[in-house]
């Protein structure tokens, strides 16, 4: 039997050196170690699966957690407020508002269409449409 890496709620593989996972509400959980359970009399409902063990001793189902903090309406508002405060869409994908630190730095047609496209996509996901 081949044991695969645990996956998060989005289906992304979770590296076993991951130190933090997030709940659906964005609550961070500190991970101290991972356990792979096999089918046993003590934990039949957890047979053949990964569990993340927190610093509080709780065992979490990795498939119900997120590798990165889930998006929220509040995070979207914060991202848009940064753009309004700076008077430019450049702060949406850029850490410091410059093109050099922007994740879209390889495009040559301007970032505004990509920013709007991403905002629309986030809204749809937050509304449960995507």
PDB file of C-alpha atoms in Angstrom, residues 19-69:
ATOM      1  CA  UNK A  19       3.448  24.096  11.153  1.00  0.00           C
ATOM      2  CA  UNK A  20       0.010  25.784  10.823  1.00  0.00           C
ATOM      3  CA  UNK A  21      -3.345  24.765   9.351  1.00  0.00           C
ATOM      4  CA  UNK A  22      -6.479  26.897   9.209  1.00  0.00           C
ATOM      5  CA  UNK A  23     -10.083  26.065  10.018  1.00  0.00           C
ATOM      6  CA  UNK A  24     -12.927  27.119   7.731  1.00  0.00           C
ATOM      7  CA  UNK A  25     -13.384  30.301   9.780  1.00  0.00           C
ATOM      8  CA  UNK A  26      -9.704  31.188   9.480  1.00  0.00           C
ATOM      9  CA  UNK A  27      -8.637  30.024  12.952  1.00  0.00           C
ATOM     10  CA  UNK A  28      -4.972  29.015  12.926  1.00  0.00           C
ATOM     11  CA  UNK A  29      -4.021  25.700  14.537  1.00  0.00           C
ATOM     12  CA  UNK A  30      -0.389  24.991  15.439  1.00  0.00           C
ATOM     13  CA  UNK A  31       0.675  21.538  14.258  1.00  0.00           C
ATOM     14  CA  UNK A  32       3.320  19.717  16.285  1.00  0.00           C
ATOM     15  CA  UNK A  33       3.287  16.363  14.494  1.00  0.00           C
ATOM     16  CA  UNK A  34       1.420  14.114  12.093  1.00  0.00           C
ATOM     17  CA  UNK A  35       0.011  10.636  12.674  1.00  0.00           C
ATOM     18  CA  UNK A  36      -0.968   8.133  10.019  1.00  0.00           C
ATOM     19  CA  UNK A  37      -3.522   5.758  11.476  1.00  0.00           C
ATOM     20  CA  UNK A  38      -4.159   2.264  10.213  1.00  0.00           C
ATOM     21  CA  UNK A  39      -7.371   0.327  10.619  1.00  0.00           C
ATOM     22  CA  UNK A  40      -7.434  -0.744  14.235  1.00  0.00           C
ATOM     23  CA  UNK A  41      -9.992  -1.649  16.876  1.00  0.00           C
ATOM     24  CA  UNK A  42      -9.379   1.616  18.729  1.00  0.00           C
ATOM     25  CA  UNK A  43      -9.827   4.034  15.837  1.00  0.00           C
ATOM     26  CA  UNK A  44     -11.877   2.346  13.114  1.00  0.00           C
ATOM     27  CA  UNK A  45     -13.414   5.634  11.998  1.00  0.00           C
ATOM     28  CA  UNK A  46      -9.897   6.977  11.438  1.00  0.00           C
ATOM     29  CA  UNK A  47      -8.423   3.989   9.646  1.00  0.00           C
ATOM     30  CA  UNK A  48      -5.830   4.555   6.937  1.00  0.00           C
ATOM     31  CA  UNK A  49      -5.731   8.331   7.107  1.00  0.00           C
ATOM     32  CA  UNK A  50      -3.629  11.263   8.311  1.00  0.00           C
ATOM     33  CA  UNK A  51      -4.313  13.263  11.454  1.00  0.00           C
ATOM     34  CA  UNK A  52      -2.583  16.508  12.416  1.00  0.00           C
ATOM     35  CA  UNK A  53      -1.894  16.794  16.144  1.00  0.00           C
ATOM     36  CA  UNK A  54      -2.015  20.312  17.553  1.00  0.00           C
ATOM     37  CA  UNK A  55      -0.066  21.901  20.370  1.00  0.00           C
ATOM     38  CA  UNK A  56      -3.247  21.492  22.448  1.00  0.00           C
ATOM     39  CA  UNK A  57      -3.216  17.725  21.792  1.00  0.00           C
ATOM     40  CA  UNK A  58      -6.239  17.765  19.463  1.00  0.00           C
ATOM     41  CA  UNK A  59      -6.257  15.488  16.427  1.00  0.00           C
ATOM     42  CA  UNK A  60      -7.498  17.266  13.316  1.00  0.00           C
ATOM     43  CA  UNK A  61      -8.829  15.798  10.104  1.00  0.00           C
ATOM     44  CA  UNK A  62      -6.520  17.334   7.491  1.00  0.00           C
ATOM     45  CA  UNK A  63      -9.244  17.178   4.843  1.00  0.00           C
ATOM     46  CA  UNK A  64     -11.331  19.639   6.879  1.00  0.00           C
ATOM     47  CA  UNK A  65      -8.464  22.119   7.278  1.00  0.00           C
ATOM     48  CA  UNK A  66      -6.772  24.582   4.908  1.00  0.00           C
ATOM     49  CA  UNK A  67      -3.102  24.945   4.065  1.00  0.00           C
ATOM     50  CA  UNK A  68      -3.549  28.694   3.638  1.00  0.00           C
ATOM     51  CA  UNK A  69      -5.944  30.984   5.449  1.00  0.00           C
TER      52      UNK A  69
END
